[in-house]
Every structure is written in C-alpha cells, then in structure tokens.
Amino acid sequence: MRWFWIDRFLEFESGRRATAIKNIALAEPHLHDHFPGNPVMPGVLIIEGMAQTAGVVCVLGKSGQQKPSLVYFMTIDKAKFRKPVVP
C-alpha cells in the first residue's frame, strides 16, 4: 500500500503558500472502486494529499528551530470540492 499521496513538492513560501503535485493515473485501483465506470479521486485521498503537503510545510517552516519529528493532522473545517479530480 502506498502511504504518500504527493509525488513532488514544488514551491514553498513561508507563512504564505505551498504547491505540491499528485499525479493521477488511470491504473490506480481506488479510482475504479469509488464510482464504477466514472473514475474519480475520492475526496478523503485529496484531503490526505493536502494534509501531507501541510506536514512538509510544518517541517520546512521551522528554519533555525528544532524540526518536528512527527506532525499530526487534527481537523479540517468546511472543505468543499468544486470539481472532480480525474485521471
């Protein structure tokens, strides 16, 4: 099982923004199980990728300080999906 949902971490601007990429391939099994015949990335996996990106931000944002060895994702409020993520 794959535990990391981001493939590349592209940009980081401390305290402002971060950009990461997850490549979506048609061969990924979770795409076909979610809505049979209509491959869509499950929202929980989209949130997981965002949480992993936030974890990288937590580590990178600690310049000059001791970096955390573990980062917990605790909550997300009012998440909305405007468009489906498809391969």
Coordinates of N, CA and C in Angstrom, one line a residue:
M1 N 0.8 -1.2 0.0 CA 0.0 0.0 0.0 C 0.9 1.2 0.0
R2 N 0.5 2.2 -0.7 CA 1.2 3.5 -0.8 C 0.8 4.5 0.2
W3 N 1.7 5.0 1.0 CA 1.3 5.9 2.1 C 1.5 7.4 1.8
F4 N 2.2 7.7 0.7 CA 2.5 9.1 0.4 C 1.7 9.5 -0.9
W5 N 0.9 10.5 -0.7 CA 0.0 10.9 -1.8 C 0.5 12.0 -2.6
I6 N 1.5 12.7 -2.2 CA 2.1 13.7 -3.0 C 3.4 13.1 -3.7
D7 N 3.5 13.5 -5.0 CA 4.6 13.0 -5.8 C 5.8 14.0 -5.8
R8 N 5.5 15.2 -5.8 CA 6.5 16.3 -5.8 C 6.1 17.5 -5.0
F9 N 7.0 18.0 -4.3 CA 6.8 19.3 -3.6 C 7.5 20.3 -4.4
L10 N 6.8 21.3 -5.0 CA 7.3 22.3 -5.9 C 7.8 23.6 -5.3
E11 N 6.9 24.2 -4.5 CA 7.2 25.5 -4.0 C 6.8 25.7 -2.6
F12 N 7.5 26.6 -1.9 CA 7.2 26.8 -0.5 C 7.5 28.3 -0.3
E13 N 6.6 29.1 0.2 CA 6.8 30.4 0.6 C 6.3 30.5 2.1
S14 N 7.3 30.6 3.0 CA 7.0 30.5 4.4 C 5.9 31.4 4.9
G15 N 4.9 30.8 5.5 CA 3.7 31.6 6.0 C 2.7 32.0 5.0
R16 N 2.9 31.6 3.7 CA 2.0 32.1 2.7 C 1.4 31.0 1.8
R17 N 2.3 30.1 1.3 CA 1.7 29.1 0.4 C 2.7 28.0 0.1
A18 N 2.2 26.9 -0.4 CA 3.0 25.7 -0.8 C 2.3 25.1 -2.0
T19 N 3.0 24.5 -2.9 CA 2.5 23.8 -4.0 C 3.1 22.4 -4.1
A20 N 2.2 21.4 -4.2 CA 2.7 20.0 -4.4 C 1.9 19.4 -5.5
I21 N 2.4 18.3 -6.0 CA 1.7 17.6 -7.2 C 1.5 16.2 -6.8
K22 N 0.3 15.7 -7.2 CA 0.0 14.3 -7.1 C -0.5 13.9 -8.5
N23 N 0.3 13.0 -9.2 CA -0.1 12.5 -10.5 C -1.2 11.5 -10.3
I24 N -2.2 11.6 -11.1 CA -3.3 10.7 -11.0 C -3.3 9.8 -12.3
A25 N -3.1 8.5 -12.1 CA -3.0 7.6 -13.2 C -4.3 6.8 -13.3
L26 N -4.8 6.4 -14.4 CA -6.0 5.7 -14.6 C -5.9 4.3 -14.0
A27 N -4.6 3.8 -13.8 CA -4.4 2.4 -13.3 C -4.6 2.4 -11.8
E28 N -4.8 3.5 -11.1 CA -4.9 3.4 -9.6 C -6.2 2.8 -9.2
P29 N -6.2 1.7 -8.4 CA -7.4 1.0 -8.1 C -8.5 1.7 -7.4
H30 N -8.2 2.7 -6.6 CA -9.2 3.4 -5.9 C -10.1 4.3 -6.8
L31 N -9.6 4.6 -8.0 CA -10.4 5.4 -8.9 C -11.5 4.6 -9.4
H32 N -11.4 3.3 -9.6 CA -12.4 2.5 -10.2 C -13.4 2.0 -9.2
D33 N -13.1 1.9 -7.9 CA -14.0 1.5 -6.9 C -14.9 2.5 -6.4
H34 N -14.5 3.8 -6.5 CA -15.3 4.9 -5.9 C -16.6 5.1 -6.6
F35 N -16.6 5.3 -7.9 CA -17.8 5.4 -8.8 C -17.5 4.5 -10.0
P36 N -18.0 3.3 -10.0 CA -17.7 2.3 -11.1 C -18.1 3.0 -12.4
G37 N -17.2 2.9 -13.4 CA -17.5 3.4 -14.7 C -17.2 4.9 -14.8
N38 N -16.9 5.6 -13.7 CA -16.6 7.0 -13.7 C -15.4 7.3 -12.8
P39 N -14.2 7.1 -13.2 CA -13.1 7.2 -12.3 C -12.9 8.6 -11.7
V40 N -13.0 8.7 -10.4 CA -12.9 10.0 -9.7 C -12.0 9.7 -8.5
M41 N -11.1 10.6 -8.2 CA -10.3 10.5 -7.0 C -11.2 10.8 -5.7
P42 N -11.2 9.9 -4.8 CA -12.0 10.1 -3.5 C -11.6 11.3 -2.8
G43 N -12.5 12.0 -2.3 CA -12.2 13.2 -1.5 C -11.3 13.0 -0.3
V44 N -11.5 11.9 0.3 CA -10.6 11.6 1.5 C -9.1 11.5 1.1
L45 N -8.9 11.1 -0.1 CA -7.5 11.0 -0.6 C -7.0 12.4 -1.1
I46 N -7.9 13.2 -1.5 CA -7.5 14.6 -1.9 C -7.1 15.3 -0.6
I47 N -7.9 15.1 0.5 CA -7.6 15.8 1.8 C -6.3 15.2 2.3
E48 N -6.0 13.9 2.1 CA -4.8 13.3 2.6 C -3.6 13.9 1.9
G49 N -3.7 14.2 0.6 CA -2.6 14.8 -0.1 C -2.3 16.3 0.4
M50 N -3.4 17.0 0.7 CA -3.3 18.3 1.3 C -2.7 18.3 2.6
A51 N -3.1 17.3 3.4 CA -2.5 17.2 4.8 C -1.0 16.8 4.7
Q52 N -0.6 16.0 3.8 CA 0.8 15.7 3.7 C 1.6 16.9 3.2
T53 N 1.0 17.7 2.4 CA 1.6 18.9 1.9 C 1.8 19.8 3.1
A54 N 0.8 19.9 4.0 CA 0.8 20.8 5.2 C 1.9 20.3 6.1
G55 N 2.1 18.9 6.2 CA 3.1 18.4 7.1 C 4.5 18.8 6.6
V56 N 4.7 18.8 5.3 CA 6.0 19.3 4.8 C 6.2 20.8 5.1
V57 N 5.1 21.5 5.0 CA 5.2 23.0 5.4 C 5.6 23.1 6.8
C58 N 5.0 22.3 7.7 CA 5.3 22.4 9.1 C 6.8 22.2 9.4
V59 N 7.4 21.2 8.7 CA 8.8 20.9 8.8 C 9.7 22.0 8.2
L60 N 9.3 22.4 7.0 CA 10.2 23.4 6.4 C 10.0 24.8 7.0
G61 N 8.9 25.1 7.6 CA 8.7 26.4 8.3 C 9.4 26.6 9.6
K62 N 10.1 25.6 10.1 CA 10.8 25.6 11.3 C 12.3 25.9 11.1
S63 N 12.7 26.9 10.2 CA 14.1 27.2 10.0 C 14.7 27.8 11.2
G64 N 15.9 27.2 11.6 CA 16.6 27.7 12.8 C 16.1 27.1 14.1
Q65 N 15.0 26.4 14.0 CA 14.4 25.8 15.2 C 14.5 24.2 15.1
Q66 N 14.3 23.6 16.1 CA 14.3 22.1 16.1 C 13.1 21.7 15.2
K67 N 13.3 20.9 14.2 CA 12.2 20.4 13.4 C 11.4 19.3 14.0
P68 N 10.1 19.3 13.9 CA 9.3 18.3 14.5 C 9.6 16.9 13.8
S69 N 9.6 15.9 14.6 CA 9.8 14.5 14.1 C 8.5 13.9 13.6
L70 N 7.4 14.5 14.1 CA 6.1 13.9 13.8 C 5.1 15.1 13.8
V71 N 4.3 15.1 12.7 CA 3.2 16.1 12.6 C 1.9 15.4 12.5
Y72 N 0.9 15.9 13.3 CA -0.4 15.3 13.3 C -1.4 16.3 12.5
F73 N -2.2 15.7 11.7 CA -3.3 16.4 11.1 C -4.5 16.2 12.0
M74 N -5.0 17.3 12.5 CA -6.1 17.2 13.5 C -7.5 17.4 13.0
T75 N -7.7 18.4 12.1 CA -9.1 18.7 11.7 C -9.1 19.5 10.4
I76 N -10.2 19.4 9.7 CA -10.4 20.3 8.6 C -11.9 20.7 8.7
D77 N -12.1 22.0 8.5 CA -13.5 22.6 8.5 C -13.9 23.1 7.2
K78 N -15.1 22.9 6.8 CA -15.7 23.5 5.7 C -15.0 23.2 4.4
A79 N -14.5 22.0 4.2 CA -13.8 21.6 2.9 C -14.9 21.5 1.9
K80 N -14.6 22.0 0.7 CA -15.5 21.9 -0.4 C -14.8 21.5 -1.7
F81 N -15.3 20.6 -2.4 CA -14.7 20.1 -3.7 C -15.5 20.8 -4.8
R82 N -14.9 21.6 -5.6 CA -15.5 22.4 -6.6 C -15.6 21.6 -7.9
K83 N -14.6 20.8 -8.2 CA -14.5 20.0 -9.4 C -14.0 18.6 -9.1
P84 N -14.4 17.6 -9.8 CA -13.8 16.2 -9.5 C -12.4 16.1 -10.0
V85 N -11.6 15.4 -9.3 CA -10.2 15.1 -9.7 C -10.3 13.8 -10.5
V86 N -9.9 13.8 -11.8 CA -9.9 12.7 -12.6 C -8.6 12.4 -13.3
P87 N -8.3 11.2 -13.7 CA -7.0 10.9 -14.4 C -6.9 11.6 -15.7

